[in-house]
Coordinates of C-alpha atoms in Angstrom, one line a residue:
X1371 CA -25.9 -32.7 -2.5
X1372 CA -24.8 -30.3 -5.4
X1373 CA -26.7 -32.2 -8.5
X1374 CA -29.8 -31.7 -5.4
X1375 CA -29.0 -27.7 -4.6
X1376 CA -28.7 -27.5 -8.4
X1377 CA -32.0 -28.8 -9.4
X1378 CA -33.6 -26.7 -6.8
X1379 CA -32.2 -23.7 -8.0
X1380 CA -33.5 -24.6 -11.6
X1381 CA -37.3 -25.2 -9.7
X1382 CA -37.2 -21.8 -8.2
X1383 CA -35.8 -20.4 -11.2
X1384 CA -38.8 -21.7 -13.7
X1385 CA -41.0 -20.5 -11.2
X1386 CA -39.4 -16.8 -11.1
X1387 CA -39.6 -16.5 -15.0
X1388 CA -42.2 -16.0 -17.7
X1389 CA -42.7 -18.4 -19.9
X1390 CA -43.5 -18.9 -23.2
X1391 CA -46.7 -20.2 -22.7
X1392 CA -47.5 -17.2 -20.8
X1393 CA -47.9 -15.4 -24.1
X1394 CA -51.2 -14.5 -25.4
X1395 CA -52.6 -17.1 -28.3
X1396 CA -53.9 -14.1 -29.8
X1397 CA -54.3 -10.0 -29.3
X1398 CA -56.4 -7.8 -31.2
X1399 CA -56.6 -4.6 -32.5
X1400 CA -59.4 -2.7 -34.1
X1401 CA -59.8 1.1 -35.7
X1402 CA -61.2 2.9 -38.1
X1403 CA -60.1 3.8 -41.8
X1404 CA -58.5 6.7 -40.2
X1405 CA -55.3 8.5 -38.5
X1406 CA -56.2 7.0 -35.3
X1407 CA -55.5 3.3 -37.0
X1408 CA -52.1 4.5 -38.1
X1409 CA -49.9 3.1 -34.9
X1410 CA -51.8 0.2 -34.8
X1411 CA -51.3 -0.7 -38.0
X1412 CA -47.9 0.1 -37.9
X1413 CA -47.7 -2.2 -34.4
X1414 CA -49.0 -5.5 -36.6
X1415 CA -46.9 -4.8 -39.3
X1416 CA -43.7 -4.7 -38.0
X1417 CA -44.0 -7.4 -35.5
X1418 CA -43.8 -4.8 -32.1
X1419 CA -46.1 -7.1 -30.0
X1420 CA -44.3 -10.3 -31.2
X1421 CA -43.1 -10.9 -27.3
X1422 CA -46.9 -10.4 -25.7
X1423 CA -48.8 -12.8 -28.2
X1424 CA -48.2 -15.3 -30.8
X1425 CA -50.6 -13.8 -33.2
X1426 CA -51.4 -10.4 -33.6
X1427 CA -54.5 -9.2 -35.6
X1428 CA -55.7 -5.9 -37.3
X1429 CA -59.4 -5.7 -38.0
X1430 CA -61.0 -2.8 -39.7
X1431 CA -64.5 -1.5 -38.3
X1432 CA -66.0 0.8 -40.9
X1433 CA -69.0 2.2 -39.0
X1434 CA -70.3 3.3 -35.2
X1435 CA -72.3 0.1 -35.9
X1436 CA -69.8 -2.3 -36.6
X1437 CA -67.8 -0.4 -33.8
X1438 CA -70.4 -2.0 -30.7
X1439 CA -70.7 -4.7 -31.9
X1440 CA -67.0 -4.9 -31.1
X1441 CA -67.0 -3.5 -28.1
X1442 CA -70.3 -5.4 -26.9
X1443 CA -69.3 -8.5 -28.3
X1444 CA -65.7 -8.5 -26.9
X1445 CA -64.6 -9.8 -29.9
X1446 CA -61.5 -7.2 -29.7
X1447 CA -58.9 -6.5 -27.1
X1448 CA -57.5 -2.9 -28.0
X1449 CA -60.1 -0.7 -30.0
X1450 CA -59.6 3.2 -31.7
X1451 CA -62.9 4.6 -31.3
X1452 CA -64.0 8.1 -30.6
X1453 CA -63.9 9.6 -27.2
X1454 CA -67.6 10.3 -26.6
X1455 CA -68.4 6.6 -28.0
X1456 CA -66.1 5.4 -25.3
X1457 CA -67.6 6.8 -22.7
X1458 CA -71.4 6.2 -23.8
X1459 CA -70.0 2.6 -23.8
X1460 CA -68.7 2.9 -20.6
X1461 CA -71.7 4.4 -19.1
X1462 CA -73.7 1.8 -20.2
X1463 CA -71.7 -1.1 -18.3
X1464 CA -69.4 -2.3 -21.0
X1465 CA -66.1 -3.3 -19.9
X1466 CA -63.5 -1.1 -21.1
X1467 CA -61.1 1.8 -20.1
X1468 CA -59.6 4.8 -22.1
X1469 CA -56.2 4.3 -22.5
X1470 CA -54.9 7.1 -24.6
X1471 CA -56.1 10.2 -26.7
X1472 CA -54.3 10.2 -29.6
X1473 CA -55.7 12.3 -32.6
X1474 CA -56.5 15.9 -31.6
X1475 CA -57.3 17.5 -34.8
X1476 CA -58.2 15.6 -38.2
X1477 CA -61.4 17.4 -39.1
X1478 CA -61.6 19.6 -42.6
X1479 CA -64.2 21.0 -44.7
X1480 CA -63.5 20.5 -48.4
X1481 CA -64.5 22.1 -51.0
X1482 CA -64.7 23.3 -54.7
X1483 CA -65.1 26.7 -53.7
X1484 CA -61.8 28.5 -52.7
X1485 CA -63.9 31.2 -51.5
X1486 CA -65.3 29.8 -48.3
X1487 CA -63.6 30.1 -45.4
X1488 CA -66.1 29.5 -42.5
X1489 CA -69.1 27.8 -41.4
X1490 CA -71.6 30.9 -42.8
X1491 CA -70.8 30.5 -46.3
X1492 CA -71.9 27.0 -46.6
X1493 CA -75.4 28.1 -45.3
X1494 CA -78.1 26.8 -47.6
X1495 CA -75.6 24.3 -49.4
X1496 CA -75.3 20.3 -49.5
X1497 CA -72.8 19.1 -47.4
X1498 CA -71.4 15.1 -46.9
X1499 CA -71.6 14.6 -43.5
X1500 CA -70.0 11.1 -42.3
X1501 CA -71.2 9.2 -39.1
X1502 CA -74.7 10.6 -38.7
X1503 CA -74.3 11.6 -34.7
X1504 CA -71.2 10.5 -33.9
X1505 CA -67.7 12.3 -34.4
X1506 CA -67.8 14.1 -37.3
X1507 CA -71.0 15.4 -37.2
X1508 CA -71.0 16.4 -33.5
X1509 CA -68.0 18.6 -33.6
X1510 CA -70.0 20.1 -36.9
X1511 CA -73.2 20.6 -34.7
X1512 CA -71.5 21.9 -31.6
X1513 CA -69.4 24.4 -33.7
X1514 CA -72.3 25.7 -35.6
X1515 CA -74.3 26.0 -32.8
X1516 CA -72.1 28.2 -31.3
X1517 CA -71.8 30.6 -34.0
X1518 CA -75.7 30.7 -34.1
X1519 CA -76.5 28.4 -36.8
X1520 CA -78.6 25.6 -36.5
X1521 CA -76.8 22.8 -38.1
X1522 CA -80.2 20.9 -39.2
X1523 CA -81.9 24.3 -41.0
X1524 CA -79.5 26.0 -42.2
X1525 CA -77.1 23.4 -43.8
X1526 CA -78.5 20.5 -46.5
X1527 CA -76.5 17.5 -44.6
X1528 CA -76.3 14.2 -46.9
X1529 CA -75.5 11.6 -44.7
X1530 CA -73.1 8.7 -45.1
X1531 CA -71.1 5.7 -44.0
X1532 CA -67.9 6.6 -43.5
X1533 CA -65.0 9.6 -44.3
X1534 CA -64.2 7.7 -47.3
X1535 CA -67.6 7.2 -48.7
X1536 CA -67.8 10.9 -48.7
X1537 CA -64.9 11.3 -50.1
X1538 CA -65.7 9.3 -53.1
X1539 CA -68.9 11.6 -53.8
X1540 CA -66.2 14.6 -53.5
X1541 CA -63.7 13.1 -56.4
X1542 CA -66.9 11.7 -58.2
X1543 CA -68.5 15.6 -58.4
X1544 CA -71.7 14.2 -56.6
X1545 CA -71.1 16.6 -54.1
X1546 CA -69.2 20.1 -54.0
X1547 CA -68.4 20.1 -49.9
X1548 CA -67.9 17.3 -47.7
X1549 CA -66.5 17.1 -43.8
X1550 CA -63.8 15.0 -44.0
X1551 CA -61.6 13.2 -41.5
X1552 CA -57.6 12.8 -42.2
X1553 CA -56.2 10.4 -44.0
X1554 CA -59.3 11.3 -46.3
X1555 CA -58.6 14.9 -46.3
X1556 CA -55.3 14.3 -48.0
X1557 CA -56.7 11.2 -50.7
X1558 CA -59.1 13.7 -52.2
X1559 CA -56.4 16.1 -52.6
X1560 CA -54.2 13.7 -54.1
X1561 CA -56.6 12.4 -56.4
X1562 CA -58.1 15.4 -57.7
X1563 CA -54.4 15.8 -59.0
X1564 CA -54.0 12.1 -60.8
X1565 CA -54.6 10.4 -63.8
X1566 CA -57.5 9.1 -64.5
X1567 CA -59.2 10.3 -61.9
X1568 CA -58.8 13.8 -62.4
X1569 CA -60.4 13.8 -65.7
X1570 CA -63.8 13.9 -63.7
X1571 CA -62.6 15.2 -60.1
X1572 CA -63.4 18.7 -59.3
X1573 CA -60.3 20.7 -58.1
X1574 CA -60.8 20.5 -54.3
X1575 CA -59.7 22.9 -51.0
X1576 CA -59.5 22.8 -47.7
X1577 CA -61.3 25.1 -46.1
X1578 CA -62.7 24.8 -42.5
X1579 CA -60.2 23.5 -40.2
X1580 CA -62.6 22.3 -37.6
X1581 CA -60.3 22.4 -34.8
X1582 CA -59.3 25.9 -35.5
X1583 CA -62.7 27.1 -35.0
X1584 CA -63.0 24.8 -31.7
X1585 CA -60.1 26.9 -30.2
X1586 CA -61.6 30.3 -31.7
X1587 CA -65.1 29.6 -30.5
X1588 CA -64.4 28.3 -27.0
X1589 CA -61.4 30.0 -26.3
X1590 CA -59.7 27.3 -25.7
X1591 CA -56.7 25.7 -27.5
X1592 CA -57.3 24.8 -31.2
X1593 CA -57.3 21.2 -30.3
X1594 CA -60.4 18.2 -29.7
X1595 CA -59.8 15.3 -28.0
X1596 CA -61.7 13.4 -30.7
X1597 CA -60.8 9.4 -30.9
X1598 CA -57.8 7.5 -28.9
X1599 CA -57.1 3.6 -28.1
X1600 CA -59.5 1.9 -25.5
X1601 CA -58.8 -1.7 -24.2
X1602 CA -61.4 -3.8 -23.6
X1603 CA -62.8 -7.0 -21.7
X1604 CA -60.4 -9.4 -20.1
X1605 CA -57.3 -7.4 -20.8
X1606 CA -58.8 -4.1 -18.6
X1607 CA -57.3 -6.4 -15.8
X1608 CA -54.1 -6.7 -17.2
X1609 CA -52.3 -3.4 -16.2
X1610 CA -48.9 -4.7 -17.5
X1611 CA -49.9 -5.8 -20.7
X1612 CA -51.8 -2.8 -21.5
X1613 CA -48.4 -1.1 -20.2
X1614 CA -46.9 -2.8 -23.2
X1615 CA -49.7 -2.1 -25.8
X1616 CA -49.1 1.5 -24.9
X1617 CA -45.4 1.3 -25.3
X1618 CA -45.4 0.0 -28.5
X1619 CA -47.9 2.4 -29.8
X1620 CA -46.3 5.5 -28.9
X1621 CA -42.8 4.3 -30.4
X1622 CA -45.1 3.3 -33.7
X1623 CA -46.9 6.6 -33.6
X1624 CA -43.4 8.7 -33.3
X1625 CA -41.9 6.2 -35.6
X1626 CA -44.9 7.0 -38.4
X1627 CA -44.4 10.8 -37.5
X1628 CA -40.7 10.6 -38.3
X1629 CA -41.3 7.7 -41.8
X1630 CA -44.3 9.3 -42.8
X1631 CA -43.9 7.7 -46.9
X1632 CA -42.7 4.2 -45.2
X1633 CA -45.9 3.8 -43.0
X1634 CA -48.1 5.3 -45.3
X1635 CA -47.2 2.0 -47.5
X1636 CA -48.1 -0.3 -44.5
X1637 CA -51.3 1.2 -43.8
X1638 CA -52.3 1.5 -47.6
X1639 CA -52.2 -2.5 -47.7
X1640 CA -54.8 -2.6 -45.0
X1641 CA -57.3 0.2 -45.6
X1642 CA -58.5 0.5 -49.7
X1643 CA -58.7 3.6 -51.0
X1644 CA -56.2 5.1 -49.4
X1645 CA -52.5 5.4 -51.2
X1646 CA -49.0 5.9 -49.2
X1647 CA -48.4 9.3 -50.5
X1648 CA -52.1 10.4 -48.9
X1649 CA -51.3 8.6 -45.2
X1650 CA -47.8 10.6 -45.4
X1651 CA -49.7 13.6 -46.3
X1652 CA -52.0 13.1 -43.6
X1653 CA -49.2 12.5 -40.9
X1654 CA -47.8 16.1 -41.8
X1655 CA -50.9 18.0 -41.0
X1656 CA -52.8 16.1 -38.3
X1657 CA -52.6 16.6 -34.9
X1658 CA -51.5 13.2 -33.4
X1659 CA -50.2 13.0 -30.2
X1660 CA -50.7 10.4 -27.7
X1661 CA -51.5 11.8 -24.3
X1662 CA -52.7 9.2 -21.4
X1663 CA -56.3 8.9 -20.5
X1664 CA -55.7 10.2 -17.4
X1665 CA -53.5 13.1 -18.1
X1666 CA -56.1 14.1 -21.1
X1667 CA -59.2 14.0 -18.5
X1668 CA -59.6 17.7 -18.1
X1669 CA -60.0 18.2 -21.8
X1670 CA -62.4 15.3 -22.5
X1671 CA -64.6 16.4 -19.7
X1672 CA -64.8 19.9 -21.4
X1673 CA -65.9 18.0 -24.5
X1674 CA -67.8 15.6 -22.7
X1675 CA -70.1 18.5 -20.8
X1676 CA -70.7 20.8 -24.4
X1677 CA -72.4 17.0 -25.5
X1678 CA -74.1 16.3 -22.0
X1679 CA -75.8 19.8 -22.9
X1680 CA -76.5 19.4 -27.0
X1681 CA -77.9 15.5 -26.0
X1682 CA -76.9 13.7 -23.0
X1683 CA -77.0 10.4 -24.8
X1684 CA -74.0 11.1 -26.8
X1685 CA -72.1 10.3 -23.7
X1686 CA -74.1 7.9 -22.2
X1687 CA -76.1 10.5 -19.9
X1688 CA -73.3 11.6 -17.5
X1689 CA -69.3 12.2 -17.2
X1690 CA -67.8 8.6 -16.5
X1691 CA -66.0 8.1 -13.4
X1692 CA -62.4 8.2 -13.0
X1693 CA -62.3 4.5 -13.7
X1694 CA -62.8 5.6 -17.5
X1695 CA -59.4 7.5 -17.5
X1696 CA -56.4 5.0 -18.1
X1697 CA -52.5 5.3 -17.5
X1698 CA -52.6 7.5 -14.3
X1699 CA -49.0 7.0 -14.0
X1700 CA -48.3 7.9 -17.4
X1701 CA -48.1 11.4 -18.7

């Protein structure tokens, strides 16, 4: 009767407890060549979803292109991607939820000309301009705008892939201004000041700090909710693992904040162009903070409704529902 009791409690007890075939074959994560990617990179490199799945995958998209196909193909589970993107997605029936904001404020002008301090004394001049009508270049439009300049007359925009493609024509002296997104901001810096690049690089300044003007313009804090971490198909239904995803970034993203030299070596393997000393650089100056979905809702309709207004489609033609917003537990 006790060998009998005794096996029964061992049913019960396999029933009661995960196991390890409950783990996920495979989990992946997708971002950007940007501060956004930083905690996910971080997550994949030191092993801090080793207990959800048995693989865990970083994969690099490099434009809004390569973004949807992503997202529409499904072919990722956790994405960065900008907040507007996110919700045209959304709006447009795609699976998906926003789970966090996380960068806040990565947006520079750089120039060679130490004199220029706002958006008027670039009138008439040729600026790089990343992500033809997608974050950068909205922000850009909707700041101008406001100021009474007309960001398609009155600036000569030279469009390209990505923050670091216009970086390159900045160190290269194919251009003399660029918009730039951290962790780029801080590798033009950096290389303007090494060997041998600097033979040929212009000396380079911030100037612009988009998010500054944002906050002077609107009267509003000098803070955009600008790109964050979706999840996407099958795992929107999975409340607790996206509880974990979460988790672990937030301890990465604090964890980057606090090793700023350490992570900038991890994410420096997986993105090119980009050195360690750069990403550390760019972790003392951005605004990163992770703030839930839900929590960051009042902020991203306030964005949201300035694009509704400039061109609906940005956003996919209308505020998502509260659906969109992730974490409402979570602060």
């Amino acid at each position: 009767m006790f060998r009998f009791l005794s096996l029964l409690a061992l049913g019960w007890l396999a029933l009661l407890t995960p196991a390890h075939a409950d783990k996920l074959p495979k989990l992946i994560l997708a971002g950007p060549p940007a501060a956004v990617s930083t905690p996910l990179i971080h997550m994949m490199e030191t092993g801090a979803l080793k207990d959800v799945a048995d693989s865990v995958e970083f994969v690099v998209w490099k434009d809004p292109d390569q973004l949807r196909v992503l997202a529409l193909g499904g072919k990722a589970d956790f994405v960065a991607m900008p907040s507007n993107v996110a919700a045209n997605l959304y709006n447009r029936g795609v699976g998906l939820k926003l789970l966090n904001v996380s960068t806040w404020g990565v947006l520079w002008l750089v120039s060679r000309d130490a004199k220029a301090k706002t958006l008027a004394d670039f009138r008439g001049k040729e600026i790089a301009m990343p992500f033809r009508a997608d974050m950068p270049d909205i922000v850009f439009g909707l700041i101008a705008e406001k100021q009474g300049l007309d960001p398609k007359k009155d600036f000569a925009l030279r469009y390209v892939a990505s923050p670091l493609d216009a970086m390159q024509l900045l160190i290269t002296r194919r251009v003399d201004h660029a918009l730039l997104a951290e962790p780029a901001v801080s590798m033009a810096l950096r290389k303007t000041k090494s060997f041998p690049v600097s033979l040929i690089a212009p000396e380079l300044h911030r100037s612009v700090d988009l998010q500054q003007e944002w906050g002077r313009l609107y009267g509003r804090e000098t803070r955009i909710p600008q790109a964050g971490i979706t999840v996407i198909g099958k795992a929107v239904a999975d409340e607790a693992l996206q509880a974990k995803v979460m988790a672990a970034h937030d301890a990465s993203l604090h964890w980057c904040q606090k090793n700023a030299l350490q992570c900038g070596e991890m994410v420096a393997k997986r993105i090119d162009l980009l050195t360690p000393q750069a990403v550390a650089d760019s972790l003392a100056v951005s605004q990163m903070r992770a703030v839930s979905g839900w929590a960051a809702r009042g902020e991203l309709e306030f964005f949201f409704n300035q694009l509704l207004a400039k061109n609906p489609a940005l956003v996919g033609g209308k505020l998502p529902d509260e659906r969109f917003y992730g974490n409402p537990v979570r602060p």
